Amino acid sequence: MNPRRLLIPIRRLVLVGSLLALLLSPAAQAQPSAVMTIELDGFIDPNAARYVARAIDEATQADAALLVIQLNTPGGLSTSAREIVSSILESPLPVAVFVTPRGAQAASAGMFVMAAAGVAAMSPGTNVGAASPIDATGQDVPETLASKVLQDTQAFARSIADARGRDPAPLEAAITEARSYSATEALELGLADVLADDLPDLLRQINGAFVPTAAGEIPINVTDAPIQPVDRTLLEHFLSVVATPNLAFILLTVGGIALLIELSNPGLVVPGVTGAIALGLGFVGLGQLPVNWLGVALLLIALGLLFLEFQEPGAGVYGAGAGITFVVAAILLAGGALRPVELDFPGAETFTVSVWVLIAMGAILAAITAALIVMAKTGKPAPYRSPFERTALVGRRGLVTRQLAPEGEVQLLGEYWHARLATEGDTDDAIEEGYAVEVTAVDGTTLMVRPADDEPNSDQPGATQPEPSA
């Protein structure tokens, strides 16, 4: 046997093995990690906090090189801002917050989100700051709470500054003096780390930088890294629409009215189904918002009083009670001293119900109540008129359906008539149910009857219906 032939399979195995080793080598497998991005545009609320937390989890699971939060917010709820800050500080991968595009802002609660980032970046023409605490109505915190709230907010700012190695003085000035900084000023004061025109410019500037994370400082390599947006889920889009105070309040009110219509007119189905869906959506929306649940309870009580007005129309007492209760509920939902002290930041006024919406819904309830009262006072149903001539009923035979003693009810020609036993003088005569009677006369809408000799039978001659009256 030729020795060279024995070497051919061996050479082929060596060649295949070399190719596999080359393909499986780290150099061959190396692919740039993605840069994942989200857009946080609008008010900071619980839905936004969940969105940021989910994006960080997805970026971590995908082993992304960096998560960039593109921020543009006028502020929002302090509780939601704290949740976002906590998610960023606990993130094991680098997180950058980029205030963009030009003209964007990271006002109030947004300032804390930007300060918590591993990389705080801003586009030219943007601003950050103005984080003086106010209550959920957009007003200054009452003096009795001012000191406590101010101290708590300053401590929150200092803790973020300590975690990210920033100077706390500009952050505290934004809280105590409502200071706001341009992008250039923020860069000079250390609030911002980078000034970038757009996302590619930001990635170019921070490539190779060491970014602080919960796992320590990590160098980032974003050379030729693909950019992968993390979009909101369908549920998050849905909640962002439903979880607005005005829409939630409208859904709650309209749903309640629709259910009242269904309860007052069983069997219509459409108002009942529509009302149930609207109420469900309204409660889902309110569940995402800092609302005064006493106000919501009073709103439901007002709808209950309106239902009683449906049952006893014309009384007006229940309708008036519904109106008064609705006004009190509106005061609680629109603002005032009885609002829950959600110590938020500028922009929190968007979490209250608009006065114009309250006026519109109140007008609808008032119109319904007034219509019920007017209908009960003036609306009189038209009396039923039999299609048969009264004189044509004389001699006809009917069936007693309610005892004649001497008055009762008789069924005649498919209709039920008030009947009276025709007797002379006072008598205790009575005719029980089921017996036949014969009409002797017609007095208005009352039949004068006497006992018949035989049972009424539509097959007997003369038992056909008389001609209808004109």
XYZ file of C-alpha atoms in Angstrom:
470
model
C 0.000 0.000 0.000
C 1.239 3.471 -0.882
C 2.082 5.420 2.327
C 1.024 8.695 0.699
C -2.541 7.451 0.429
C -2.577 6.936 4.185
C -1.522 10.562 4.740
C -4.359 12.049 2.649
C -7.172 11.451 5.264
C -4.895 12.700 8.026
C -4.135 15.904 6.131
C -7.829 16.452 5.520
C -8.611 16.020 9.227
C -5.865 18.489 10.144
C -7.196 20.999 7.613
C -10.799 20.706 8.878
C -9.657 20.985 12.477
C -7.647 24.099 11.703
C -10.616 25.711 10.000
C -12.902 24.892 12.952
C -10.372 26.273 15.429
C -10.136 29.459 13.397
C -13.913 29.868 13.227
C -14.385 29.169 16.929
C -11.561 31.410 18.075
C -12.477 34.542 20.153
C -11.225 36.786 17.368
C -13.625 35.202 14.899
C -16.527 35.340 17.342
C -15.926 38.910 18.496
C -18.874 41.093 17.599
C -19.335 44.630 18.860
C -21.888 44.806 21.688
C -24.988 46.818 20.930
C -25.776 50.257 22.277
C -29.392 50.160 23.430
C -31.429 53.360 23.617
C -34.753 54.510 25.033
C -36.607 57.812 24.735
C -37.944 59.303 27.954
C -39.967 62.156 26.521
C -42.634 63.702 28.721
C -43.575 63.676 32.370
C -41.904 61.307 34.780
C -44.606 59.021 36.168
C -44.881 55.388 37.344
C -45.178 54.161 33.763
C -41.896 55.890 32.843
C -40.177 54.372 35.888
C -41.260 50.852 34.844
C -40.090 51.523 31.282
C -36.584 52.484 32.441
C -36.323 49.469 34.768
C -37.391 47.098 31.978
C -34.928 48.651 29.520
C -32.044 48.215 31.970
C -32.998 44.563 32.521
C -33.209 43.880 28.770
C -29.899 45.630 28.105
C -28.236 43.625 30.881
C -29.589 40.322 29.555
C -28.483 41.226 26.021
C -24.967 42.030 27.332
C -25.176 45.491 25.776
C -22.177 47.791 25.922
C -24.226 50.776 26.992
C -27.795 51.958 27.608
C -28.524 55.530 26.567
C -31.602 57.270 28.001
C -32.510 60.171 25.710
C -34.221 62.546 28.115
C -36.569 65.476 27.599
C -38.853 66.169 30.568
C -40.360 69.164 32.395
C -40.443 67.117 35.600
C -42.919 64.822 37.286
C -43.418 62.784 40.417
C -40.620 62.629 42.953
C -41.515 59.033 43.819
C -41.138 57.966 40.177
C -37.884 59.941 39.843
C -36.494 58.102 42.863
C -37.416 54.772 41.290
C -35.569 55.681 38.086
C -32.527 56.896 40.032
C -32.493 53.647 42.006
C -32.677 51.574 38.786
C -29.750 53.499 37.284
C -27.568 53.313 40.401
C -28.233 49.564 40.732
C -27.537 48.868 37.059
C -24.634 46.460 36.415
C -24.055 47.934 32.947
C -23.124 51.517 32.027
C -26.050 53.930 31.690
C -25.804 57.298 29.967
C -28.480 59.989 30.188
C -28.455 62.293 27.164
C -30.565 65.468 27.293
C -31.460 65.868 23.635
C -32.437 67.220 21.090
C -31.633 70.915 21.075
C -34.231 72.773 23.115
C -34.871 69.793 25.397
C -34.746 70.040 29.171
C -34.080 67.935 32.236
C -36.067 70.114 34.590
C -36.887 69.335 38.184
C -37.170 65.559 38.644
C -35.263 65.129 35.375
C -32.217 66.744 36.969
C -31.901 63.890 39.468
C -32.210 61.314 36.683
C -29.417 62.990 34.719
C -27.197 63.378 37.787
C -27.528 59.657 38.580
C -26.214 58.590 35.166
C -22.792 57.060 34.728
C -22.395 59.464 31.814
C -24.402 62.706 31.924
C -24.534 64.288 28.483
C -26.324 67.292 27.026
C -26.865 68.731 23.588
C -26.155 72.437 22.992
C -29.245 74.526 23.647
C -30.594 72.308 26.420
C -30.966 73.077 30.124
C -31.152 71.329 33.482
C -32.251 72.290 37.003
C -35.135 74.135 38.728
C -35.810 71.368 41.238
C -37.504 73.215 44.096
C -40.040 70.836 45.649
C -43.726 71.682 45.274
C -46.887 69.724 45.949
C -48.969 67.789 43.458
C -51.067 70.864 42.562
C -48.034 72.784 41.327
C -48.028 75.127 44.333
C -45.287 75.742 46.854
C -45.149 73.293 49.734
C -46.931 74.663 52.850
C -44.563 76.336 55.274
C -45.075 73.653 57.907
C -43.677 71.063 55.532
C -41.149 73.211 53.690
C -38.180 72.556 55.983
C -38.731 68.802 56.124
C -39.192 68.466 52.373
C -36.236 70.695 51.581
C -33.914 68.726 53.829
C -35.078 65.429 52.364
C -34.619 66.617 48.776
C -31.171 68.046 49.495
C -30.100 64.786 51.101
C -31.351 62.926 48.032
C -29.263 65.193 45.791
C -26.148 64.762 47.940
C -26.499 60.971 47.904
C -26.595 60.987 44.101
C -23.615 63.326 43.942
C -21.639 61.066 46.297
C -22.458 57.971 44.251
C -21.324 59.588 40.998
C -18.509 61.782 42.309
C -20.207 65.053 41.410
C -20.170 68.399 43.193
C -23.407 68.574 45.217
C -23.402 72.397 45.384
C -25.031 73.002 41.941
C -27.644 70.352 42.671
C -28.511 71.920 46.037
C -28.687 75.370 44.452
C -31.209 74.032 41.947
C -33.293 72.857 44.918
C -32.996 75.788 47.315
C -32.848 78.592 44.730
C -34.650 76.939 41.787
C -31.494 77.483 39.701
C -31.439 76.265 36.104
C -28.281 75.724 34.053
C -27.542 75.791 30.349
C -25.621 72.905 28.801
C -22.351 74.877 28.883
C -22.852 75.912 32.521
C -23.723 72.350 33.506
C -20.512 71.115 31.875
C -18.430 73.712 33.708
C -20.076 72.901 37.053
C -19.673 69.148 36.657
C -23.386 68.383 36.331
C -22.732 67.217 32.765
C -19.792 65.093 31.636
C -20.099 65.520 27.875
C -21.461 68.097 25.447
C -22.507 66.273 22.260
C -24.425 67.277 19.140
C -26.144 63.934 18.657
C -25.952 60.248 19.610
C -23.086 59.300 17.220
C -21.085 62.269 18.524
C -21.749 61.149 22.111
C -20.614 57.577 21.403
C -17.468 58.830 19.681
C -16.528 61.001 22.661
C -17.106 58.412 25.394
C -15.632 55.403 23.550
C -13.029 53.785 25.784
C -14.052 55.753 28.882
C -14.447 54.101 32.283
C -18.067 54.429 33.433
C -19.217 53.829 37.045
C -21.787 51.074 37.557
C -23.083 49.006 40.458
C -20.329 46.477 39.599
C -17.578 49.129 39.602
C -16.034 51.144 36.809
C -16.327 49.458 33.407
C -14.574 50.528 30.199
C -16.958 50.814 27.287
C -16.139 49.916 23.703
C -18.728 51.224 21.291
C -16.642 51.245 18.123
C -18.955 50.275 15.243
C -21.533 49.174 17.829
C -25.045 48.760 16.399
C -27.706 51.000 17.930
C -30.763 49.079 19.112
C -33.818 51.003 20.397
C -35.893 49.514 23.214
C -39.468 50.422 22.308
C -42.351 50.661 24.735
C -44.552 47.594 24.898
C -48.195 47.689 23.845
C -49.206 47.693 27.517
C -46.892 50.625 28.281
C -48.315 52.583 25.337
C -51.832 51.774 26.560
C -51.090 52.872 30.131
C -49.456 56.085 28.932
C -52.758 56.978 27.248
C -55.190 55.774 29.929
C -53.155 56.970 32.906
C -53.988 60.631 32.396
C -56.192 62.254 35.042
C -58.611 63.896 32.616
C -59.236 60.766 30.549
C -59.482 58.531 33.623
C -62.006 60.907 35.209
C -64.087 61.066 32.006
C -64.080 57.279 31.685
C -65.151 56.908 35.315
C -68.008 59.400 34.995
C -69.295 58.266 31.599
C -69.004 54.617 32.629
C -71.028 55.274 35.763
C -73.767 57.076 33.831
C -73.919 54.272 31.257
C -74.333 51.690 34.019
C -77.098 53.765 35.579
C -78.953 53.744 32.271
C -78.577 49.957 32.058
C -79.774 49.430 35.636
C -82.779 51.658 35.049
C -83.604 49.939 31.746
C -82.517 46.293 32.071
C -81.945 44.498 28.811
C -80.431 47.337 26.773
C -77.033 45.564 27.050
C -75.020 48.189 25.131
C -74.976 50.794 27.963
C -74.140 48.073 30.465
C -71.211 46.680 28.487
C -69.939 50.144 27.581
C -70.225 51.331 31.177
C -68.398 48.301 32.581
C -65.521 48.723 30.108
C -65.270 52.472 30.727
C -65.273 52.021 34.507
C -62.602 49.337 34.277
C -60.365 51.524 32.109
C -60.951 54.496 34.403
C -59.865 52.574 37.501
C -56.807 51.218 35.645
C -55.820 54.784 34.775
C -56.402 56.108 38.277
C -54.370 53.234 39.684
C -51.297 54.681 37.942
C -51.778 58.177 39.368
C -51.450 59.900 42.758
C -55.127 60.600 43.300
C -57.233 61.314 46.351
C -59.301 58.143 46.646
C -61.762 59.930 48.907
C -62.611 62.102 45.915
C -63.086 58.997 43.764
C -65.351 57.461 46.428
C -67.448 60.626 46.579
C -67.747 60.583 42.790
C -69.159 57.054 42.962
C -71.541 58.132 45.741
C -72.748 60.974 43.501
C -73.483 58.442 40.758
C -75.340 56.279 43.295
C -77.529 59.233 44.302
C -78.220 59.879 40.648
C -79.358 56.267 40.333
C -81.819 56.819 43.177
C -83.110 59.837 41.268
C -83.692 57.501 38.322
C -85.746 55.271 40.593
C -87.730 58.098 42.174
C -87.819 60.751 39.458
C -89.142 64.152 40.309
C -88.220 64.144 43.987
C -85.139 66.252 43.316
C -83.590 65.441 46.706
C -81.378 62.687 45.372
C -80.443 64.775 42.340
C -79.460 67.717 44.537
C -77.429 65.393 46.760
C -75.674 64.005 43.689
C -74.767 67.535 42.584
C -73.379 68.569 45.962
C -71.391 65.349 46.326
C -69.995 65.743 42.816
C -68.792 69.287 43.610
C -66.981 68.078 46.752
C -65.388 65.219 44.772
C -64.287 67.708 42.128
C -62.599 69.895 44.736
C -60.673 66.909 46.070
C -59.606 65.765 42.606
C -58.744 69.189 41.199
C -56.584 70.363 44.081
C -56.739 72.144 47.375
C -55.674 71.603 50.949
C -57.216 68.145 51.071
C -55.103 66.839 48.205
C -52.698 64.055 49.207
C -49.283 65.566 49.859
C -47.412 64.000 46.942
C -44.322 66.170 47.266
C -43.448 66.361 43.616
C -41.595 68.772 41.396
C -42.565 71.274 38.670
C -44.798 69.653 36.104
C -46.796 67.735 38.696
C -49.860 69.865 37.941
C -50.450 67.579 34.979
C -51.489 64.872 37.454
C -54.631 66.737 38.506
C -57.994 66.828 36.763
C -58.625 69.915 34.637
C -61.237 72.308 35.995
C -62.815 72.493 32.536
C -63.237 68.722 32.432
C -64.876 68.826 35.857
C -67.229 71.592 34.695
C -68.155 69.643 31.555
C -68.883 66.416 33.457
C -70.775 68.336 36.128
C -72.908 69.985 33.433
C -73.774 66.568 31.990
C -74.843 65.235 35.395
C -76.865 68.399 36.073
C -78.590 68.129 32.690
C -79.526 64.488 33.326
C -80.901 65.301 36.780
C -82.882 68.282 35.498
C -84.295 66.219 32.648
C -85.467 63.543 35.084
C -87.189 66.093 37.324
C -88.889 67.883 34.402
C -90.050 64.606 32.861
C -91.473 63.468 36.177
C -93.282 66.782 36.775
C -94.661 67.427 33.290
C -94.441 64.206 31.365
C -97.769 62.353 31.419
C -98.189 59.146 29.439
C -100.968 59.180 26.826
C -103.976 57.104 28.001
C -104.552 53.819 26.210
C -107.480 53.867 23.789
C -109.124 50.619 22.783
C -109.518 50.129 19.036
C -113.094 48.804 19.543
C -116.277 50.860 19.649
C -117.761 50.878 23.131
C -121.299 50.142 21.904
C -120.042 47.128 19.940
C -118.899 45.520 23.199
C -122.427 45.229 24.598
C -123.502 41.607 24.485
C -119.952 40.280 24.268
C -118.778 37.724 26.752
C -115.523 37.778 28.628
C -113.644 35.981 31.371
C -113.207 37.232 34.926
C -109.466 37.575 35.665
C -109.862 39.341 39.018
C -112.840 38.744 41.314
C -115.828 41.017 40.764
C -116.931 42.066 44.234
C -118.528 44.075 42.780
C -115.549 45.588 40.889
C -112.712 43.677 39.329
C -111.115 42.840 35.986
C -112.366 41.105 32.845
C -110.506 39.839 29.799
C -112.417 40.632 26.631
C -111.242 40.403 23.002
C -107.588 40.200 24.039
C -107.764 43.244 26.329
C -108.098 43.633 30.068
C -110.911 45.898 31.254
C -111.971 47.340 34.550
C -115.394 45.822 35.177
C -118.264 46.226 37.624
C -120.978 43.774 38.405
C -124.355 45.193 37.309
C -126.704 44.710 40.261
C -129.731 46.483 41.593
C -129.306 48.015 45.024
C -126.803 46.890 47.627
C -125.806 43.290 47.303
C -122.991 41.021 48.355
C -122.983 39.134 45.042
C -119.552 38.344 43.597
C -118.179 36.436 40.627
C -114.941 34.499 41.104
C -112.039 34.310 38.650
C -112.521 32.012 35.690
C -116.273 32.539 35.312
C -117.859 34.002 32.184
C -119.666 37.312 32.188
C -121.671 39.258 29.619
C -121.330 42.985 28.969
C -124.562 44.892 29.533
C -123.260 48.434 29.184
C -120.067 50.517 28.897
C -119.486 53.397 31.314
C -116.380 55.232 30.041
C -113.627 52.667 30.412
C -115.592 50.474 32.821
C -117.609 47.489 31.631
C -120.904 46.768 33.346
C -121.286 42.959 33.364
C -123.590 40.172 34.570
C -123.075 36.431 34.877
C -123.230 34.595 31.538
C -125.129 31.362 31.016
C -122.212 29.569 29.355
C -118.455 29.914 28.979
C -117.219 32.345 26.330
C -116.133 30.601 23.172
C -114.621 32.373 20.205
C -115.983 29.674 17.905
C -119.609 30.519 18.752
C -121.558 32.640 16.251
C -121.484 36.292 17.180
C -118.170 36.019 19.020
C -116.107 37.611 16.260
C -114.339 40.881 16.990
C -116.232 44.059 16.201
C -114.822 46.569 13.762
C -112.079 48.779 15.203
C -113.074 52.329 15.978
C -111.781 55.082 13.770
